[in-house]
Coordinates of N, CA and C in Angstrom, one line a residue:
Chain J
X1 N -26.0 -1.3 -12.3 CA -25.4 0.1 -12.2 C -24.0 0.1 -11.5
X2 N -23.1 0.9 -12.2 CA -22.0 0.6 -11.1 C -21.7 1.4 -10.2
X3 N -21.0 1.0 -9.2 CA -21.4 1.9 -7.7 C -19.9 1.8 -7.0
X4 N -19.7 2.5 -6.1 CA -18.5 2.4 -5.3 C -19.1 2.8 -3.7
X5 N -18.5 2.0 -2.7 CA -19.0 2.3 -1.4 C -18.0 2.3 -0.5
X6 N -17.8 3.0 0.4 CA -16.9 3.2 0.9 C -17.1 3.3 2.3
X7 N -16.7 2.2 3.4 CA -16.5 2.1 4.8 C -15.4 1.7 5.9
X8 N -15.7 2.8 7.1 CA -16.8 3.4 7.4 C -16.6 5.1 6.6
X9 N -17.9 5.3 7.4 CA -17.7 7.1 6.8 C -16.7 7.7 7.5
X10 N -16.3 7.6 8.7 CA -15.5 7.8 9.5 C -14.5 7.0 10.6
X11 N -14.0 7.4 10.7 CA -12.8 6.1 11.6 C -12.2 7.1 12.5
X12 N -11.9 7.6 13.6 CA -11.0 7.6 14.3 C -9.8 6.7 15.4
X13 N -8.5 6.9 15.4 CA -7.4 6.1 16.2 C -7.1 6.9 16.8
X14 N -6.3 5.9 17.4 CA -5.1 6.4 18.7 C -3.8 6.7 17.9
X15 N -2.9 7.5 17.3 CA -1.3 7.4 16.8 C -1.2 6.0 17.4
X16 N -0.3 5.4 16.4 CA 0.3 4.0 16.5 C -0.8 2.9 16.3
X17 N -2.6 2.9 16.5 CA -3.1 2.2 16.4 C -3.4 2.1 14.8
X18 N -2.8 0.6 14.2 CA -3.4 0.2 13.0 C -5.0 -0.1 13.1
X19 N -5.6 -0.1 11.8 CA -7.0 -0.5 11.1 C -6.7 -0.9 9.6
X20 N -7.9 -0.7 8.8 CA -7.9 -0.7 7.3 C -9.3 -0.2 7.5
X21 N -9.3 0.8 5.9 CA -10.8 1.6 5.1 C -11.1 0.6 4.0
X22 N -12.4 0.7 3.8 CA -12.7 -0.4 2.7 C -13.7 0.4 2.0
X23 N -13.3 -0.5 0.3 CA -13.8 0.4 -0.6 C -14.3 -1.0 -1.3
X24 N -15.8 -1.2 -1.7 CA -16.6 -2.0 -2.4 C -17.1 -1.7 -3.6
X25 N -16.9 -2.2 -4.4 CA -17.4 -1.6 -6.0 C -18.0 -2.8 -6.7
X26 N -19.1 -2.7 -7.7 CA -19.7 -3.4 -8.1 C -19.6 -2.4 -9.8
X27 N -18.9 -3.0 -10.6 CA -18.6 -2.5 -12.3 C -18.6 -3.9 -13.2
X28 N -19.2 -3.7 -14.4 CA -19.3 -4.8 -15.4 C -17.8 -5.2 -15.7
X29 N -16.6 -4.1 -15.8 CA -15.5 -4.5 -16.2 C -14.4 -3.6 -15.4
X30 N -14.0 -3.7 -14.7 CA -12.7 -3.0 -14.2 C -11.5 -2.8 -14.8
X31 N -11.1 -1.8 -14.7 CA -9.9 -1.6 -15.6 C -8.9 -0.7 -14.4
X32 N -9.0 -0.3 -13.5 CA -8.5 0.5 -12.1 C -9.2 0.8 -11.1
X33 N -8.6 0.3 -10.0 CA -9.0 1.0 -8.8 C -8.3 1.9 -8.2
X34 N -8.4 3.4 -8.0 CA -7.5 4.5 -7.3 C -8.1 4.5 -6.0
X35 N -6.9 4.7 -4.9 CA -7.0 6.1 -3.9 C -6.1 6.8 -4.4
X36 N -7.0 8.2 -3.5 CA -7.0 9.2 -3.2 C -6.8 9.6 -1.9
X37 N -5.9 10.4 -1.3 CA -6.0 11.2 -0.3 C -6.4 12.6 -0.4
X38 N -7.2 13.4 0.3 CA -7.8 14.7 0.6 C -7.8 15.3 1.7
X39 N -6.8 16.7 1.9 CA -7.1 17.1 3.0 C -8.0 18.3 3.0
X40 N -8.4 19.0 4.2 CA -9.3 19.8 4.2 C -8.4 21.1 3.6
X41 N -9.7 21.4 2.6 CA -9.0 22.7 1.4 C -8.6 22.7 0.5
X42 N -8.0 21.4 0.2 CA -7.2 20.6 -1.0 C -7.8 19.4 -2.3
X43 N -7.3 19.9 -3.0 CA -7.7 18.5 -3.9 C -7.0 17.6 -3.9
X44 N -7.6 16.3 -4.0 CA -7.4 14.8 -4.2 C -6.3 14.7 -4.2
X45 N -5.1 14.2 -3.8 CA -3.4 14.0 -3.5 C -3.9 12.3 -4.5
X46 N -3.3 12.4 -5.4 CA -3.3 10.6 -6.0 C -2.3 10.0 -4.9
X47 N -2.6 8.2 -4.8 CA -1.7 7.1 -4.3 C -1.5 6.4 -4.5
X48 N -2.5 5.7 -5.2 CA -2.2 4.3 -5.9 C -3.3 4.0 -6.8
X49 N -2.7 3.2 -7.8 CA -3.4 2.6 -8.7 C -3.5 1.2 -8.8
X50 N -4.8 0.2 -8.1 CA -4.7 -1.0 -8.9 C -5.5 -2.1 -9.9
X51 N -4.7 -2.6 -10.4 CA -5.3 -3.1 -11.8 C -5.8 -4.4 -11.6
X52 N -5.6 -5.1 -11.1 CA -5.9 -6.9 -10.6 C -6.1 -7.4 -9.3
X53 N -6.8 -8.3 -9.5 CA -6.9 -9.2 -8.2 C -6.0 -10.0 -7.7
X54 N -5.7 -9.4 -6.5 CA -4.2 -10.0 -5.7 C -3.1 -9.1 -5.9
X55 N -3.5 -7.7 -6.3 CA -2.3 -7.1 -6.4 C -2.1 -6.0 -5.0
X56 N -0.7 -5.6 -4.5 CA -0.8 -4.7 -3.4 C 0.3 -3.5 -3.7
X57 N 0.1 -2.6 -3.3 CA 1.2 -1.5 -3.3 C 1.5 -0.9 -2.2
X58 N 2.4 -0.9 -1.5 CA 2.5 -0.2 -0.7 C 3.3 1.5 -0.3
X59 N 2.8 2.2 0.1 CA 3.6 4.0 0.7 C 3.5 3.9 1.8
X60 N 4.8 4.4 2.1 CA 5.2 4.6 3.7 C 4.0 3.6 4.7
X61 N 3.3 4.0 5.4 CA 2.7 3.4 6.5 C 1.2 2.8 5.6
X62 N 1.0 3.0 4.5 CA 0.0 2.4 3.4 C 0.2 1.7 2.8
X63 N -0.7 0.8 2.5 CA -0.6 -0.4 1.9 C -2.3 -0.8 1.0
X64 N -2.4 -0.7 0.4 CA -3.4 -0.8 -0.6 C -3.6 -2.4 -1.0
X65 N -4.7 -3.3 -1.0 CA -5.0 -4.4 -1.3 C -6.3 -4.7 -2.6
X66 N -6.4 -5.5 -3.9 CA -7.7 -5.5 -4.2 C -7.9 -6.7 -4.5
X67 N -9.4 -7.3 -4.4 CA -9.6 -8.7 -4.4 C -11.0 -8.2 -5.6
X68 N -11.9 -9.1 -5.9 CA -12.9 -8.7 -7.2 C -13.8 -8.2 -6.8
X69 N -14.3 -8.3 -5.3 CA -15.3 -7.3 -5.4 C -14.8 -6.2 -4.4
X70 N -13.6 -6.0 -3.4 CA -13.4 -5.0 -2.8 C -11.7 -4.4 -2.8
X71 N -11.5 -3.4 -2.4 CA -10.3 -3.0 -1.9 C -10.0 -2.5 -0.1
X72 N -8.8 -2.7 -0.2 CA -8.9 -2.4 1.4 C -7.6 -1.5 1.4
X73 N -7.6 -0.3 2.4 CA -6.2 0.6 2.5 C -6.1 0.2 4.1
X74 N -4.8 -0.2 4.4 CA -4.4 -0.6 5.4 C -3.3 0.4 5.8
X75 N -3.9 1.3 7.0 CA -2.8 1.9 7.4 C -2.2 1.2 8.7
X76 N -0.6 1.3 8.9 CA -0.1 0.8 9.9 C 0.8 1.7 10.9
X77 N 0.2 1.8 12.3 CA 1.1 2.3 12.9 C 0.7 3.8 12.8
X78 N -0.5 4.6 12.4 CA -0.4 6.2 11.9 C -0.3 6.6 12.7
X79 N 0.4 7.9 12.2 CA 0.7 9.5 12.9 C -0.5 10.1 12.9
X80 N -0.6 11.2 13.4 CA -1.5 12.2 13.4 C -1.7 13.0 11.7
X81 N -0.4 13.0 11.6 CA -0.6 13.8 9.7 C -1.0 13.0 9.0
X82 N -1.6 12.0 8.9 CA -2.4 10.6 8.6 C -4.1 11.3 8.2
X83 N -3.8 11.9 9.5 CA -5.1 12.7 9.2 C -5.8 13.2 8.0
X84 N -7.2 12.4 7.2 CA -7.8 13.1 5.7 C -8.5 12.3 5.9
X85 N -9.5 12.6 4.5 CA -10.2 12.0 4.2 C -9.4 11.3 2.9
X86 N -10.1 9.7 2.9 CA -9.3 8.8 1.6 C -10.7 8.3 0.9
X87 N -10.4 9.0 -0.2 CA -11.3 8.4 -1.3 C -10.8 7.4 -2.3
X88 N -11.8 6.4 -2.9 CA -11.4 5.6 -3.7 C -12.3 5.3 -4.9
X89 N -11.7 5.4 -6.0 CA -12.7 5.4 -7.6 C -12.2 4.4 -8.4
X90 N -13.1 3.9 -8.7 CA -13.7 3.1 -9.9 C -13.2 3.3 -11.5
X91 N -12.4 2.9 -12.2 CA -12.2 3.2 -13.4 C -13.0 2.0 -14.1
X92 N -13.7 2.3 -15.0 CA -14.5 1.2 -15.8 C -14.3 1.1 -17.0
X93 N -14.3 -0.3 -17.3 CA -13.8 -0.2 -19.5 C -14.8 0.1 -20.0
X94 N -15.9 0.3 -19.7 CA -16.9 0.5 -20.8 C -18.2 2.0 -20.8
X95 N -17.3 3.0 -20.0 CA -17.6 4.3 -19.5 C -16.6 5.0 -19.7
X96 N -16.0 5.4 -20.9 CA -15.3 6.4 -21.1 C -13.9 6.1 -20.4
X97 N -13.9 5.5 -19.5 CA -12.7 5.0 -18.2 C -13.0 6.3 -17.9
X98 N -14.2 6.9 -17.6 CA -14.3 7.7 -16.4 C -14.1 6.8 -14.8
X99 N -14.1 8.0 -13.7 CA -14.0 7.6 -12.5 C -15.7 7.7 -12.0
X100 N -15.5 6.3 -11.4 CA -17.0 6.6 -10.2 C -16.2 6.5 -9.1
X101 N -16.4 7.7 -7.8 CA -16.5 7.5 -6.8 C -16.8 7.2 -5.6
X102 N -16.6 7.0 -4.9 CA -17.1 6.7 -3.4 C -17.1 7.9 -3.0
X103 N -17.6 7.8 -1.6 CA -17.8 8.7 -0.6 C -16.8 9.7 0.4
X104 N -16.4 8.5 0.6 CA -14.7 8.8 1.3 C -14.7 8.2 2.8
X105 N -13.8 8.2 3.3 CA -13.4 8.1 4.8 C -12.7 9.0 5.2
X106 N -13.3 9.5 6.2 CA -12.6 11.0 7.1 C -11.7 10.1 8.2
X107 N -10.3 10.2 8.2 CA -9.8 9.2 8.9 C -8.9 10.5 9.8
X108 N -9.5 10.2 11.4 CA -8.1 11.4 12.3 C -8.2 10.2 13.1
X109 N -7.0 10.7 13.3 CA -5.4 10.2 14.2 C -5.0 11.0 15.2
X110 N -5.5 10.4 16.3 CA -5.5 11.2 17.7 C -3.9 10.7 18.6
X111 N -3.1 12.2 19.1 CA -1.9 11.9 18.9 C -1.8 11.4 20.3
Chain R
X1 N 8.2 19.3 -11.5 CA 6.9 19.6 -12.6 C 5.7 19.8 -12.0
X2 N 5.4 21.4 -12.3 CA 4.6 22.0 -11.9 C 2.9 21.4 -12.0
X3 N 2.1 21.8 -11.0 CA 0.5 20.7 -10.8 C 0.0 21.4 -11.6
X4 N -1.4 20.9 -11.3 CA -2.5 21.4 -11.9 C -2.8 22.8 -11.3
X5 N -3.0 24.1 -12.1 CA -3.4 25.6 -11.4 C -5.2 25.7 -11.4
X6 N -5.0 26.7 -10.4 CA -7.0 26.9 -10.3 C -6.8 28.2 -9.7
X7 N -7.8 29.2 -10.8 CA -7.8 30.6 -9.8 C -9.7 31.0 -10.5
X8 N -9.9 31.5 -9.1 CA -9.6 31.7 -7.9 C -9.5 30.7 -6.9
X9 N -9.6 31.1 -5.8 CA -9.4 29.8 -4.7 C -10.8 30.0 -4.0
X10 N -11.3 31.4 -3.7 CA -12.3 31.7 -3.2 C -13.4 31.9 -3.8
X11 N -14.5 32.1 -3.8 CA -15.3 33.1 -4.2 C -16.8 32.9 -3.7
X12 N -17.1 34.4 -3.5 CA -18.7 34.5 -2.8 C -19.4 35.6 -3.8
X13 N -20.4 34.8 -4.2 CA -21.7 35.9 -4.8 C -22.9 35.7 -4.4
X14 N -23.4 35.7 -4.6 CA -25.1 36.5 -4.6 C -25.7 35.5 -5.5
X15 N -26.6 34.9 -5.4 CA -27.5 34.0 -6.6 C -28.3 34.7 -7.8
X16 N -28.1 34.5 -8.6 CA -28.4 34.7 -9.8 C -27.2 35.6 -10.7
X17 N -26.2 35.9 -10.0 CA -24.9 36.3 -10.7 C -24.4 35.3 -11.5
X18 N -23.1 36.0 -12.2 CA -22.2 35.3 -13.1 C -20.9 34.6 -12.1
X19 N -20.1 33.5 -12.6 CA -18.5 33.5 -11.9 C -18.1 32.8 -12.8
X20 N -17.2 32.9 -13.1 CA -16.0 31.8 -13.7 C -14.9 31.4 -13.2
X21 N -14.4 30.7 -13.2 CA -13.2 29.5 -13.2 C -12.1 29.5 -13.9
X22 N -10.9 29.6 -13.7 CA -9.7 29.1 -14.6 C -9.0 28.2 -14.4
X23 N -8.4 27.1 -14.9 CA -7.3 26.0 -15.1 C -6.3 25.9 -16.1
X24 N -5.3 25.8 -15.2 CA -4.3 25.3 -16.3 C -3.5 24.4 -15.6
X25 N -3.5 23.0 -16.5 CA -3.4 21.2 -16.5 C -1.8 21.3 -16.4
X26 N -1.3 20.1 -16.1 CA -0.2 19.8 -16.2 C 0.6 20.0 -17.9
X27 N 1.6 20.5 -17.6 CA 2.2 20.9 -19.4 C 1.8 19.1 -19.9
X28 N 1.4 18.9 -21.2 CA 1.6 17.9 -21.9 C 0.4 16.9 -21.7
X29 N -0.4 17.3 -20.7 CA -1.7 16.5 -20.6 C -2.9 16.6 -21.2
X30 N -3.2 15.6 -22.1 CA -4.4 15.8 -23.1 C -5.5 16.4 -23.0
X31 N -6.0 14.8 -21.4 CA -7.3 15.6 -21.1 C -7.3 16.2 -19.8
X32 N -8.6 16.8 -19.7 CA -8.9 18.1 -19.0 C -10.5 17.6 -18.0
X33 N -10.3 17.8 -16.7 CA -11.6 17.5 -16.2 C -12.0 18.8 -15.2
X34 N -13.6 18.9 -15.3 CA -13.8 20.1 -14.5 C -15.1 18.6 -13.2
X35 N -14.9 18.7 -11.6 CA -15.2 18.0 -10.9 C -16.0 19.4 -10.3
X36 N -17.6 18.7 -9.8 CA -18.5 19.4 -8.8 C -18.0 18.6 -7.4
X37 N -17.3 19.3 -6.2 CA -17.5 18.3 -5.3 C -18.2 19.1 -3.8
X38 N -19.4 18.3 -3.4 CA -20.1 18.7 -2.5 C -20.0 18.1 -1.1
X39 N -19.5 19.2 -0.3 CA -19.1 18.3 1.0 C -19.5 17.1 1.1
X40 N -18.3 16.4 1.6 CA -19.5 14.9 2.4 C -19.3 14.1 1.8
X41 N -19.0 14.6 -0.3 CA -19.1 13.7 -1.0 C -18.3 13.4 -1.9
X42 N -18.0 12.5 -2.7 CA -16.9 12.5 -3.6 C -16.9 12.9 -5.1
X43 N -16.4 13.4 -5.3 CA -16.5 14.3 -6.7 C -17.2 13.8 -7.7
X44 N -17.9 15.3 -8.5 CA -18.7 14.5 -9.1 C -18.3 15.3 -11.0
X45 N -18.0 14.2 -11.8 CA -17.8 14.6 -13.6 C -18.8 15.5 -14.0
X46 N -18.3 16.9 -14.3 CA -19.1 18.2 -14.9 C -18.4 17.8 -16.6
X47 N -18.0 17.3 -16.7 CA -17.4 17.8 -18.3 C -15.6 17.4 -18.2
X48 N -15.8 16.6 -19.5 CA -14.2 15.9 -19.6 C -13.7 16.8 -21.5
X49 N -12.4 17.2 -21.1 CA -12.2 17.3 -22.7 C -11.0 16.4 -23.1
X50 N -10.8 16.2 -24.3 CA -9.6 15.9 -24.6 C -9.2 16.9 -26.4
X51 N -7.7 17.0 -25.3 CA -7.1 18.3 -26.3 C -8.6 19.7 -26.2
X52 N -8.8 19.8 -27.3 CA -10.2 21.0 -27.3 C -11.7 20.7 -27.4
X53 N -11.5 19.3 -27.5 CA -13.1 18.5 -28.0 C -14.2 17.9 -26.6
X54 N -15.1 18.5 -26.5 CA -15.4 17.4 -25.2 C -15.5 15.8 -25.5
X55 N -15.2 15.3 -24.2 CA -15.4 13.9 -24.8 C -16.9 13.5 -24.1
X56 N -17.2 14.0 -22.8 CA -17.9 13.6 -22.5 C -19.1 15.1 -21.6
X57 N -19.9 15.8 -21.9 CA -20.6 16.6 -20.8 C -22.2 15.9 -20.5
X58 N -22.7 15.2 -20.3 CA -23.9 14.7 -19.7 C -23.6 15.0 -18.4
X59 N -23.6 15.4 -17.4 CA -23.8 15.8 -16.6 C -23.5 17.6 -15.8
X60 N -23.4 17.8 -17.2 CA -23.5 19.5 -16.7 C -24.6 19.9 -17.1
X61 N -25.2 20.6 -16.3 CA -26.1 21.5 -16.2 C -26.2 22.5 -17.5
X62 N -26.8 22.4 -18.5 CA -25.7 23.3 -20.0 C -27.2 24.5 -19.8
X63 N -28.5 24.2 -18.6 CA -28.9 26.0 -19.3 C -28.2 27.0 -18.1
X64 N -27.2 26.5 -17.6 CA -26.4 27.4 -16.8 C -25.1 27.5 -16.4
X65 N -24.3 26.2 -16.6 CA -23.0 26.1 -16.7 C -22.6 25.8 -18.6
X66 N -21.4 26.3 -18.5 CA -20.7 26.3 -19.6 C -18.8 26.4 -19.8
X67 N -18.2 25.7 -20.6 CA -17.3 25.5 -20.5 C -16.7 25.2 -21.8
X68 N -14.9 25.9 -22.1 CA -14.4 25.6 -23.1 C -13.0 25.4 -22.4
X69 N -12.3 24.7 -23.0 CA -10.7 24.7 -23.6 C -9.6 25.3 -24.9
X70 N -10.1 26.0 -25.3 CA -9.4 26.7 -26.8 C -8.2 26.6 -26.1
X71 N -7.5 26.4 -27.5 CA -6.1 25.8 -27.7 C -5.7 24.8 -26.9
X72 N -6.7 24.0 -26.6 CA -6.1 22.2 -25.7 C -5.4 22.5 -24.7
X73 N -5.5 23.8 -24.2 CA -4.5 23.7 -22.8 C -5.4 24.1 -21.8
X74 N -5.4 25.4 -21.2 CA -6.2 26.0 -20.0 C -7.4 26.2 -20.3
X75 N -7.9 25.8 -19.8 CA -9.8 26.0 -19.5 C -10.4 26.6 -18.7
X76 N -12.1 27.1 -18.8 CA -12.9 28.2 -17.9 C -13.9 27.0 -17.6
X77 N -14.6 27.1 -16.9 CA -16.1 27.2 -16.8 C -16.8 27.9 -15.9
X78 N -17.9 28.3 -16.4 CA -18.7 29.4 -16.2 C -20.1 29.0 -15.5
X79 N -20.6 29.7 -15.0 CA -21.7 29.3 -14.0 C -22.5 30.7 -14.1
X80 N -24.0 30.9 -14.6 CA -24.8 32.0 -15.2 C -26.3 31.7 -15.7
X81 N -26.7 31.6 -14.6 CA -26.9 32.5 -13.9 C -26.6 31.3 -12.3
X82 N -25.9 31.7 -11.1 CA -25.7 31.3 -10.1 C -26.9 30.4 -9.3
X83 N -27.2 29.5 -8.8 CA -27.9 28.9 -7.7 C -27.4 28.7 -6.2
X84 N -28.6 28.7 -5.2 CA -27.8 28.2 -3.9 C -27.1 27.3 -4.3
X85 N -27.8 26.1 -4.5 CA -27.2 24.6 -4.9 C -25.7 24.8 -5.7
X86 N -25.5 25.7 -5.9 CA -24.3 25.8 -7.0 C -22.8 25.8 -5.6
X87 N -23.6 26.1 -4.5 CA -22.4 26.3 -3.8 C -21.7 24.8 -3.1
X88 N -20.2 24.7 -3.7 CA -19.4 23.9 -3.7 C -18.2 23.6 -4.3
X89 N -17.3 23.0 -4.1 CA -15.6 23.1 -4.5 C -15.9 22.6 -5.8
X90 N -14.9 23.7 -6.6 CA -15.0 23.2 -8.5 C -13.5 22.6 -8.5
X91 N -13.5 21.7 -8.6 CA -12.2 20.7 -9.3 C -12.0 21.0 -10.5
X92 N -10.6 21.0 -10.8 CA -10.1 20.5 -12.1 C -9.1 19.8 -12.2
X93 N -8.8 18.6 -12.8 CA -8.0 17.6 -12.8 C -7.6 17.2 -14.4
X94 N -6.4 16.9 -14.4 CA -5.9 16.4 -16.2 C -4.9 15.7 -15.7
X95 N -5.1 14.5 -17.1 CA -4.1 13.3 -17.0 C -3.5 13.5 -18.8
X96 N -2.5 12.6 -18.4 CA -1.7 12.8 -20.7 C -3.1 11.8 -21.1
X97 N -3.5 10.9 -20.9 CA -4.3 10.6 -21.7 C -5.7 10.1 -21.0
X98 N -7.3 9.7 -21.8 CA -7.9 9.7 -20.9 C -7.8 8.8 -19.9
X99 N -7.3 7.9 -19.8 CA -7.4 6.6 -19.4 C -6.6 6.2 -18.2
X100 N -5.4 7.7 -18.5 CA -4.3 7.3 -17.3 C -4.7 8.5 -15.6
X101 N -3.9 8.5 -15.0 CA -4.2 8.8 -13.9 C -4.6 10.3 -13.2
X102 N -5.4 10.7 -12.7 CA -5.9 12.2 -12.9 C -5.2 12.8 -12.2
X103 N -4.8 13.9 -11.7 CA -3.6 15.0 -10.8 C -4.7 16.2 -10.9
X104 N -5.5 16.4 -9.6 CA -6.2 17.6 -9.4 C -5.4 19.0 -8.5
X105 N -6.0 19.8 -9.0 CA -5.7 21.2 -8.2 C -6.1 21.4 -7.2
X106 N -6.3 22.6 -6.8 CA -6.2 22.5 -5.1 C -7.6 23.2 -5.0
X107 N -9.0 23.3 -6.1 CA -9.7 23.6 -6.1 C -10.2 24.8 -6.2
X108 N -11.5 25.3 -6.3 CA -12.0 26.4 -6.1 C -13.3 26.3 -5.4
X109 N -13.2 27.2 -4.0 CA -14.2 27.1 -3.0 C -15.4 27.9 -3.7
X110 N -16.5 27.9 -4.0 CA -17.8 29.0 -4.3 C -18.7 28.6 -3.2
X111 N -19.5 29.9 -2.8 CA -20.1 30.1 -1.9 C -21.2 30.7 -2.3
X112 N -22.7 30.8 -2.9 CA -23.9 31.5 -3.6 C -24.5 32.1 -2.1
X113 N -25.0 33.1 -2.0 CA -26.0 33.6 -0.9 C -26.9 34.3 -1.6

């Protein structure tokens, strides 16, 4: 079955202290992995899309990683407006290229 | 280039009432997605269209939610007769084609009591 898992559920920092969220997916065929940012009230802000293993993209203080069974979002250095939750989904070739989701990470940034 | 629209933003009823939903997708985007999303959790596929056709509804609820797109652009869906369980953010999201990348609205809150 394919699944997306997303850790931890929560993360809190210090502003300026780096980490990384990690997103685990188990799919017969991959065809994309998204994040998503979400803040409270709002829908899903898109950020990245990736297609391969070994590929990276990076926005402003983000940086997105995917290898074949996980992804990792590496934030560096965050602010406080950092603050959301970041979801990440599954696009599959042989499901419509619907999205499976994860759960999310509620990520605040203590200034 | 204007987002995806969603009205209302709010809404509180009573269980076993009616409510509906409206969207309107980015100009030029095929498909059309309506998302259940329940705190905590990450959204969940009620119904995909492309242009006016669904492509996919196995997971809507059909003896109480319902949903069209006439003329391939803005879409409803409807919730009738209401549940507690029903209360949670209605997404809608559209991409130009199904495959490419989704751009959601800023939701709609429902609240059943």
């Amino acid at each position: 079955e394919d699944q997306v898992t997303q850790s931890p559920e929560a993360l809190r920092l210090q502003e300026g202290e780096s980490s990384s969220l990690n997103c685990s997916y188990t799919v017969s065929g991959l065809r994309g992995l998204f994040w998503y940012r979400q803040d409270p009230g709002k829908g899903p802000e898109f950020l990245f899309t990736l297609y391969s293993a070994g590929e990276e993209k990076e926005k402003e203080r983000l940086k997105a990683t995917l290898t074949k069974k996980e992804s990792f979002l590496h934030i560096t250095a965050p602010k406080p407006e950092d603050s959301a939750t970041y979801l990440c989904a599954v696009q599959a070739t042989d499901s419509n290229y619907q999205l499976i989701w994860g759960a999310g990470t509620k990520l605040i940034i203590k200034p | 280039e204007a987002g995806v629209a969603q009205s209302p933003r709010y809404k509180i009823i009573e269980k076993r009432q009616s409510v509906a939903f409206w969207c309107n997708p980015i100009s030029g985007h095929a498909t059309l997605y309506w998302y259940q999303q329940i705190l905590g959790q990450g959204p969940k596929l009620l119904i995909q269209f492309q242009n006016n056709g669904v492509v996919d509804d196995s997971q809507l609820p059909k003896d109480r939610f319902s949903a069209e797109r006439l003329k391939g652009v803005d879409s409803t869906l409807k919730i009738q007769p209401a549940k507690l369980e029903d209360s949670a953010v209605y997404l809608c999201a559209s991409s130009l084609a199904y495959q490419e990348t989704q751009y959601f609205g800023p939701g709609t809150r429902l609240l059943v009591l």
